[in-house]
PDB file of C-alpha atoms in Angstrom:
ATOM      1  CA  ASP V   5       4.416 -18.875   7.496  1.00 70.00           C
ATOM      2  CA  ALA V   6       3.311 -15.290   6.012  1.00 79.00           C
ATOM      3  CA  ASP V   7       1.255 -15.088   3.397  1.00 93.00           C
ATOM      4  CA  VAL V   8       2.767 -13.162   1.118  1.00 96.00           C
ATOM      5  CA  THR V   9       7.253 -13.012   2.028  1.00 96.00           C
ATOM      6  CA  GLN V  10       9.418 -10.522   0.009  1.00 97.00           C
ATOM      7  CA  THR V  11      13.590 -11.043  -0.129  1.00 96.00           C
ATOM      8  CA  PRO V  12      15.980 -10.393   0.707  1.00 96.00           C
ATOM      9  CA  ARG V  13      14.352  -7.857   4.256  1.00 95.00           C
ATOM     10  CA  ASN V  14      16.968  -5.894   3.099  1.00 96.00           C
ATOM     11  CA  ARG V  15      20.390  -4.801   0.865  1.00 97.00           C
ATOM     12  CA  ILE V  16      23.233  -2.822   0.304  1.00 97.00           C
ATOM     13  CA  THR V  17      24.039  -2.826  -3.094  1.00 96.00           C
ATOM     14  CA  LYS V  18      26.760  -0.699  -5.299  1.00 97.00           C
ATOM     15  CA  THR V  19      24.709   1.581  -8.494  1.00 97.00           C
ATOM     16  CA  GLY V  20      25.416   0.324 -11.442  1.00 97.00           C
ATOM     17  CA  LYS V  21      24.772  -3.796  -9.995  1.00 97.00           C
ATOM     18  CA  ARG V  22      21.587  -5.803 -10.898  1.00 96.00           C
ATOM     19  CA  ILE V  23      19.651  -6.603  -7.928  1.00 97.00           C
ATOM     20  CA  MET V  24      17.105  -9.028  -8.089  1.00 97.00           C
ATOM     21  CA  LEU V  25      13.740  -8.528  -5.051  1.00 98.00           C
ATOM     22  CA  GLU V  26      11.560 -11.826  -5.414  1.00 98.00           C
ATOM     23  CA  CYS V  27       8.481 -13.044  -3.968  1.00 98.00           C
ATOM     24  CA  SER V  28       5.894 -15.231  -2.855  1.00 97.00           C
ATOM     25  CA  GLN V  29       2.848 -15.517  -2.082  1.00 97.00           C
ATOM     26  CA  THR V  30       0.404 -18.222  -0.762  1.00 96.00           C
ATOM     27  CA  LYS V  31      -2.991 -16.585  -1.538  1.00 94.00           C
ATOM     28  CA  GLY V  32      -3.844 -18.782  -4.570  1.00 94.00           C
ATOM     29  CA  HIS V  33      -4.288 -15.066  -6.352  1.00 94.00           C
ATOM     30  CA  ASP V  34      -4.254 -14.681  -9.701  1.00 93.00           C
ATOM     31  CA  ARG V  35      -2.860 -10.960  -9.076  1.00 95.00           C
ATOM     32  CA  MET V  36       0.427  -9.777  -7.500  1.00 97.00           C
ATOM     33  CA  TYR V  37       1.955  -6.212  -7.484  1.00 97.00           C
ATOM     34  CA  TRP V  38       5.101  -4.005  -6.847  1.00 98.00           C
ATOM     35  CA  TYR V  39       5.543  -0.918  -4.625  1.00 97.00           C
ATOM     36  CA  ARG V  40       7.647   1.515  -4.068  1.00 97.00           C
ATOM     37  CA  GLN V  41       7.837   3.621  -0.803  1.00 96.00           C
ATOM     38  CA  ASP V  42       9.559   7.237  -0.367  1.00 93.00           C
ATOM     39  CA  PRO V  43       9.135   9.117   3.134  1.00 87.00           C
ATOM     40  CA  GLY V  44       6.577  11.491   1.736  1.00 86.00           C
ATOM     41  CA  LEU V  45       4.413  10.225  -1.130  1.00 88.00           C
ATOM     42  CA  GLY V  46       2.874   7.079  -0.073  1.00 90.00           C
ATOM     43  CA  LEU V  47       3.292   3.920  -2.020  1.00 94.00           C
ATOM     44  CA  ARG V  48       3.901   4.126  -5.562  1.00 95.00           C
ATOM     45  CA  LEU V  49       2.840   0.988  -8.451  1.00 95.00           C
ATOM     46  CA  ILE V  50       6.156   0.024 -10.062  1.00 97.00           C
ATOM     47  CA  TYR V  51       4.928  -3.348 -11.779  1.00 97.00           C
ATOM     48  CA  TYR V  52       1.715  -5.517 -11.959  1.00 96.00           C
ATOM     49  CA  SER V  53       0.537  -8.442 -13.237  1.00 96.00           C
ATOM     50  CA  PHE V  54      -3.419  -9.843 -13.341  1.00 92.00           C
ATOM     51  CA  ASP V  55      -1.434 -14.009 -14.098  1.00 91.00           C
ATOM     52  CA  VAL V  56       1.047 -14.716 -15.883  1.00 91.00           C
ATOM     53  CA  LYS V  57       1.396 -13.987 -19.867  1.00 93.00           C
ATOM     54  CA  ASP V  58       0.021 -10.637 -17.768  1.00 94.00           C
ATOM     55  CA  ILE V  59       2.346  -8.417 -16.915  1.00 96.00           C
ATOM     56  CA  ASN V  60       1.542  -4.146 -17.474  1.00 95.00           C
ATOM     57  CA  LYS V  61       3.882  -1.214 -16.670  1.00 95.00           C
ATOM     58  CA  GLY V  62       2.846   0.977 -13.061  1.00 93.00           C
ATOM     59  CA  GLU V  63       3.542   4.965 -13.088  1.00 90.00           C
ATOM     60  CA  ILE V  64       7.276   4.200 -12.187  1.00 95.00           C
ATOM     61  CA  SER V  65       8.034   1.238 -14.173  1.00 96.00           C
ATOM     62  CA  ASP V  66      11.604   3.258 -15.765  1.00 95.00           C
ATOM     63  CA  GLY V  67      14.646   1.443 -14.141  1.00 95.00           C
ATOM     64  CA  TYR V  68      12.406  -1.580 -13.601  1.00 97.00           C
ATOM     65  CA  SER V  69      11.782  -5.252 -14.744  1.00 97.00           C
ATOM     66  CA  VAL V  70       9.440  -7.951 -13.670  1.00 97.00           C
ATOM     67  CA  SER V  71       9.268 -11.814 -14.101  1.00 97.00           C
ATOM     68  CA  ARG V  72       6.315 -13.864 -13.585  1.00 96.00           C
ATOM     69  CA  GLN V  73       7.459 -17.397 -12.939  1.00 92.00           C
ATOM     70  CA  ALA V  74       4.660 -19.254 -11.850  1.00 94.00           C
ATOM     71  CA  GLN V  75       1.233 -18.266 -10.204  1.00 95.00           C
ATOM     72  CA  ALA V  76       3.435 -17.552  -6.641  1.00 96.00           C
ATOM     73  CA  LYS V  77       6.429 -15.695  -7.901  1.00 97.00           C
ATOM     74  CA  PHE V  78       6.688 -12.546  -8.818  1.00 98.00           C
ATOM     75  CA  SER V  79      10.542 -10.963  -8.768  1.00 98.00           C
ATOM     76  CA  LEU V  80      11.123  -7.556  -9.798  1.00 98.00           C
ATOM     77  CA  SER V  81      14.642  -6.041 -11.186  1.00 98.00           C
ATOM     78  CA  LEU V  82      16.975  -3.204 -10.773  1.00 96.00           C
ATOM     79  CA  GLU V  83      18.639  -3.888 -13.528  1.00 92.00           C
ATOM     80  CA  SER V  84      21.419  -1.448 -12.733  1.00 96.00           C
ATOM     81  CA  ALA V  85      21.012   0.355  -9.762  1.00 96.00           C
ATOM     82  CA  ILE V  86      21.570   3.988  -8.894  1.00 97.00           C
ATOM     83  CA  PRO V  87      21.562   6.265  -5.804  1.00 96.00           C
ATOM     84  CA  ASN V  88      17.484   6.994  -6.736  1.00 96.00           C
ATOM     85  CA  GLN V  89      16.088   3.474  -6.779  1.00 97.00           C
ATOM     86  CA  THR V  90      17.519   3.487  -2.585  1.00 97.00           C
ATOM     87  CA  ALA V  91      13.741   2.934  -1.231  1.00 97.00           C
ATOM     88  CA  LEU V  92      10.987   0.193   0.765  1.00 97.00           C
ATOM     89  CA  TYR V  93       9.891  -2.213  -1.506  1.00 98.00           C
ATOM     90  CA  PHE V  94       6.420  -4.706  -0.762  1.00 97.00           C
ATOM     91  CA  CYS V  95       5.244  -7.122  -2.298  1.00 97.00           C
ATOM     92  CA  ALA V  96       1.343  -7.831  -2.666  1.00 96.00           C
ATOM     93  CA  THR V  97      -1.045  -9.951  -4.124  1.00 96.00           C
ATOM     94  CA  SER V  98      -5.180  -9.303  -4.630  1.00 94.00           C
ATOM     95  CA  ASP V  99      -8.625 -11.141  -5.638  1.00 91.00           C
ATOM     96  CA  PRO V 100      -9.340  -9.690  -8.917  1.00 85.00           C
ATOM     97  CA  GLN V 101     -11.227  -7.103  -8.189  1.00 83.00           C
ATOM     98  CA  GLY V 102      -9.464  -6.316  -4.746  1.00 85.00           C
ATOM     99  CA  ALA V 103     -12.675  -5.814  -3.123  1.00 84.00           C
ATOM    100  CA  LYS V 104     -10.950  -8.187   0.168  1.00 85.00           C
ATOM    101  CA  GLY V 105      -8.115  -5.218   0.028  1.00 88.00           C
ATOM    102  CA  TYR V 106      -4.579  -5.802  -1.086  1.00 92.00           C
ATOM    103  CA  THR V 107      -1.984  -8.373   1.232  1.00 94.00           C
ATOM    104  CA  PHE V 108       1.383  -7.168   1.364  1.00 95.00           C
ATOM    105  CA  GLY V 109       4.763  -8.566   2.603  1.00 95.00           C
ATOM    106  CA  SER V 110       7.452  -7.599   5.016  1.00 93.00           C
ATOM    107  CA  GLY V 111       9.099  -5.635   2.610  1.00 95.00           C
ATOM    108  CA  THR V 112      12.861  -5.133   1.166  1.00 97.00           C
ATOM    109  CA  ARG V 113      15.047  -2.350   2.158  1.00 96.00           C
ATOM    110  CA  LEU V 114      17.148  -1.915  -0.636  1.00 97.00           C
ATOM    111  CA  THR V 115      20.030   0.689  -0.590  1.00 97.00           C
ATOM    112  CA  VAL V 116      22.159   1.855  -3.561  1.00 97.00           C
ATOM    113  CA  VAL V 117      25.514   3.591  -2.569  1.00 97.00           C
TER     114      VAL V 117
ATOM    115  CA  ALA N  28      -7.110   9.522 -13.602  1.00 64.00           C
ATOM    116  CA  GLN N  29      -8.332   8.200  -9.975  1.00 78.00           C
ATOM    117  CA  SER N  30      -6.438   9.690  -6.961  1.00 88.00           C
ATOM    118  CA  VAL N  31      -6.246  10.140  -3.234  1.00 93.00           C
ATOM    119  CA  THR N  32      -4.770  13.409  -0.818  1.00 95.00           C
ATOM    120  CA  GLN N  33      -4.658  12.631   2.829  1.00 96.00           C
ATOM    121  CA  LEU N  34      -4.903  15.835   4.143  1.00 93.00           C
ATOM    122  CA  GLY N  35      -2.137  17.294   7.309  1.00 92.00           C
ATOM    123  CA  SER N  36       0.752  14.951   6.461  1.00 93.00           C
ATOM    124  CA  HIS N  37       1.329  14.908  10.281  1.00 96.00           C
ATOM    125  CA  VAL N  38      -0.894  15.040  12.952  1.00 97.00           C
ATOM    126  CA  SER N  39      -0.112  14.944  16.667  1.00 97.00           C
ATOM    127  CA  VAL N  40      -1.947  14.484  19.945  1.00 97.00           C
ATOM    128  CA  SER N  41      -2.516  13.398  22.882  1.00 97.00           C
ATOM    129  CA  GLU N  42      -2.915   9.791  24.295  1.00 97.00           C
ATOM    130  CA  GLY N  43      -6.832   9.970  25.085  1.00 97.00           C
ATOM    131  CA  ALA N  44      -7.731  12.518  22.603  1.00 98.00           C
ATOM    132  CA  LEU N  45      -9.747  12.346  19.290  1.00 98.00           C
ATOM    133  CA  VAL N  46      -7.359  10.870  16.142  1.00 98.00           C
ATOM    134  CA  LEU N  47      -9.098  12.404  13.203  1.00 98.00           C
ATOM    135  CA  LEU N  48      -7.034  11.629   9.812  1.00 98.00           C
ATOM    136  CA  ARG N  49      -8.471  12.981   6.581  1.00 98.00           C
ATOM    137  CA  CYS N  50      -8.559  11.507   3.483  1.00 96.00           C
ATOM    138  CA  ASN N  51     -10.790  12.901   0.536  1.00 95.00           C
ATOM    139  CA  TYR N  52     -11.013  10.893  -3.349  1.00 92.00           C
ATOM    140  CA  SER N  53     -11.616  11.847  -6.287  1.00 87.00           C
ATOM    141  CA  SER N  54     -13.951   9.240  -8.639  1.00 76.00           C
ATOM    142  CA  SER N  55     -17.033  10.067 -10.438  1.00 70.00           C
ATOM    143  CA  VAL N  56     -17.561   6.388  -9.369  1.00 72.00           C
ATOM    144  CA  PRO N  57     -17.322   5.604  -5.690  1.00 72.00           C
ATOM    145  CA  PRO N  58     -14.446   3.269  -5.472  1.00 82.00           C
ATOM    146  CA  TYR N  59     -14.511   1.161  -2.967  1.00 92.00           C
ATOM    147  CA  LEU N  60     -11.768   2.723   0.208  1.00 94.00           C
ATOM    148  CA  PHE N  61      -8.721   1.620   2.773  1.00 96.00           C
ATOM    149  CA  TRP N  62      -7.080   2.603   5.704  1.00 97.00           C
ATOM    150  CA  TYR N  63      -3.450   0.740   6.150  1.00 97.00           C
ATOM    151  CA  VAL N  64      -1.132   1.334   9.325  1.00 96.00           C
ATOM    152  CA  GLN N  65       2.632   0.509   9.028  1.00 95.00           C
ATOM    153  CA  TYR N  66       4.320   0.676  12.526  1.00 93.00           C
ATOM    154  CA  PRO N  67       7.864   0.887  12.155  1.00 87.00           C
ATOM    155  CA  ASN N  68       9.973  -1.525  10.016  1.00 83.00           C
ATOM    156  CA  GLN N  69       7.161  -3.426   9.730  1.00 86.00           C
ATOM    157  CA  GLY N  70       4.599  -3.544   6.311  1.00 89.00           C
ATOM    158  CA  LEU N  71       1.508  -2.674   5.822  1.00 93.00           C
ATOM    159  CA  GLN N  72      -2.027  -4.190   7.727  1.00 93.00           C
ATOM    160  CA  LEU N  73      -5.204  -3.923   5.975  1.00 94.00           C
ATOM    161  CA  LEU N  74      -7.456  -1.396   9.265  1.00 96.00           C
ATOM    162  CA  LEU N  75     -10.393  -0.809   6.683  1.00 95.00           C
ATOM    163  CA  LYS N  76     -12.455  -0.955   4.390  1.00 94.00           C
ATOM    164  CA  TYR N  77     -15.527   0.072   2.904  1.00 93.00           C
ATOM    165  CA  THR N  78     -16.412  -1.843  -0.345  1.00 89.00           C
ATOM    166  CA  THR N  79     -20.676  -1.464  -0.095  1.00 83.00           C
ATOM    167  CA  GLY N  80     -23.286  -1.598   3.129  1.00 85.00           C
ATOM    168  CA  ALA N  81     -23.126   0.118   5.267  1.00 87.00           C
ATOM    169  CA  THR N  82     -21.446   3.844   5.172  1.00 90.00           C
ATOM    170  CA  LEU N  83     -19.243   3.688   8.836  1.00 95.00           C
ATOM    171  CA  VAL N  84     -17.437   1.037   8.523  1.00 96.00           C
ATOM    172  CA  LYS N  85     -14.910  -0.288  11.501  1.00 96.00           C
ATOM    173  CA  GLY N  86     -11.962  -1.590  11.867  1.00 95.00           C
ATOM    174  CA  ILE N  87      -9.153  -2.878  14.364  1.00 94.00           C
ATOM    175  CA  ASN N  88      -7.983  -1.419  17.822  1.00 93.00           C
ATOM    176  CA  GLY N  89     -10.933   0.532  18.089  1.00 96.00           C
ATOM    177  CA  PHE N  90     -11.010   2.674  15.171  1.00 97.00           C
ATOM    178  CA  GLU N  91     -13.733   3.629  12.337  1.00 97.00           C
ATOM    179  CA  ALA N  92     -14.091   5.461   8.774  1.00 97.00           C
ATOM    180  CA  GLU N  93     -16.919   6.756   7.272  1.00 95.00           C
ATOM    181  CA  PHE N  94     -17.649   7.166   3.632  1.00 94.00           C
ATOM    182  CA  LYS N  95     -19.716  10.219   2.292  1.00 93.00           C
ATOM    183  CA  LYS N  96     -20.328  10.905  -0.838  1.00 89.00           C
ATOM    184  CA  SER N  97     -21.104  14.047  -1.223  1.00 90.00           C
ATOM    185  CA  GLU N  98     -17.785  15.225   0.701  1.00 92.00           C
ATOM    186  CA  THR N  99     -15.540  12.482  -1.470  1.00 92.00           C
ATOM    187  CA  SER N 100     -14.045  11.311   2.312  1.00 94.00           C
ATOM    188  CA  PHE N 101     -12.610   8.633   3.764  1.00 96.00           C
ATOM    189  CA  HIS N 102     -11.675  10.298   7.792  1.00 98.00           C
ATOM    190  CA  LEU N 103      -9.877   7.835   9.645  1.00 98.00           C
ATOM    191  CA  THR N 104     -11.361   8.930  13.930  1.00 98.00           C
ATOM    192  CA  LYS N 105     -11.074   6.708  16.948  1.00 98.00           C
ATOM    193  CA  PRO N 106     -12.505   8.440  19.925  1.00 97.00           C
ATOM    194  CA  SER N 107      -9.415   7.820  21.957  1.00 97.00           C
ATOM    195  CA  ALA N 108      -6.357   7.336  20.422  1.00 97.00           C
ATOM    196  CA  HIS N 109      -3.287   4.961  22.773  1.00 97.00           C
ATOM    197  CA  MET N 110       0.316   4.961  23.131  1.00 96.00           C
ATOM    198  CA  SER N 111       0.650   2.163  20.704  1.00 96.00           C
ATOM    199  CA  ASP N 112      -2.017   4.302  17.723  1.00 97.00           C
ATOM    200  CA  ALA N 113       1.680   5.543  16.711  1.00 97.00           C
ATOM    201  CA  ALA N 114       2.117   4.875  13.594  1.00 97.00           C
ATOM    202  CA  GLU N 115       2.162   5.633  10.112  1.00 96.00           C
ATOM    203  CA  TYR N 116      -1.242   5.767   8.152  1.00 98.00           C
ATOM    204  CA  PHE N 117      -2.429   5.903   5.001  1.00 97.00           C
ATOM    205  CA  CYS N 118      -5.240   5.545   2.945  1.00 96.00           C
ATOM    206  CA  ALA N 119      -6.102   3.752  -0.703  1.00 94.00           C
ATOM    207  CA  ALA N 120      -8.962   2.977  -3.213  1.00 93.00           C
ATOM    208  CA  ILE N 121      -9.217   0.935  -5.645  1.00 90.00           C
ATOM    209  CA  SER N 122      -9.668   1.888  -9.408  1.00 80.00           C
ATOM    210  CA  PHE N 123     -12.858   1.620 -10.943  1.00 76.00           C
ATOM    211  CA  ASP N 124     -10.390   1.612 -14.612  1.00 74.00           C
ATOM    212  CA  SER N 125      -9.735  -2.185 -15.742  1.00 65.00           C
ATOM    213  CA  SER N 126      -7.115  -2.675 -13.947  1.00 78.00           C
ATOM    214  CA  TYR N 127      -8.104  -2.273 -10.260  1.00 83.00           C
ATOM    215  CA  LYS N 128      -5.104  -1.101  -9.443  1.00 88.00           C
ATOM    216  CA  LEU N 129      -4.913   0.427  -5.615  1.00 91.00           C
ATOM    217  CA  ILE N 130      -3.714   3.444  -5.070  1.00 91.00           C
ATOM    218  CA  PHE N 131      -2.413   5.287  -2.521  1.00 93.00           C
ATOM    219  CA  GLY N 132      -2.513   8.967  -0.720  1.00 94.00           C
ATOM    220  CA  SER N 133       0.450  10.588   0.643  1.00 94.00           C
ATOM    221  CA  GLY N 134       0.464   8.896   4.269  1.00 95.00           C
ATOM    222  CA  THR N 135       0.233  10.724   7.849  1.00 97.00           C
ATOM    223  CA  ARG N 136       2.170   9.766  10.656  1.00 96.00           C
ATOM    224  CA  LEU N 137       0.619   9.510  14.095  1.00 97.00           C
ATOM    225  CA  LEU N 138       1.918  11.032  16.684  1.00 97.00           C
ATOM    226  CA  VAL N 139       1.117  10.966  20.440  1.00 97.00           C
ATOM    227  CA  ARG N 140       2.090  12.730  23.054  1.00 96.00           C
ATOM    228  CA  PRO N 141       1.744  11.051  26.419  1.00 94.00           C
TER     229      PRO N 141
END
């Protein structure tokens, strides 16, 4: 099994719909992250969580919310999807200072039509 | 705020030629530095990292990078490009504020010509 598992892998949804992307990890780390990737922009941080009770906004959190259900689970929700949220979304986890590097999931490709 | 800059959104080399992908960071304190690779339709794979110690770090698939504090650079090199190296490469840095967030450059797509 992969260290970080994201579901679904691909999703097409309509404008205005609520959608949840799920992430689970088996690394045993407290820290988890959600990033979005857009061509030419690299990866930008949406939300991050230091532990189950500590959730923080990243640089592009508007229009998104998250839930940390357990140490191993961190989900991302789009409350009312809009077309410019079409992107590739990555979940990641890390040790406390990230010195070993982040471990990423395989990504969820979301298309909002 | 810390930032990471990758020069060149696309780099094209011939098979067998030197690969050089450029990365500069802005930080008052040398950060942890990373290179990730993304093959088409796949996630991100860690190529190599610099945290402390030797400034020349070797990674997977024959890649290496040198941390140069005086130039605030962490360029990625490979002596001889293979067709299989065609991918997108991301330079990233850990910010040393309280969050230890990983900050990415905008990426460089490497094209390898036969």
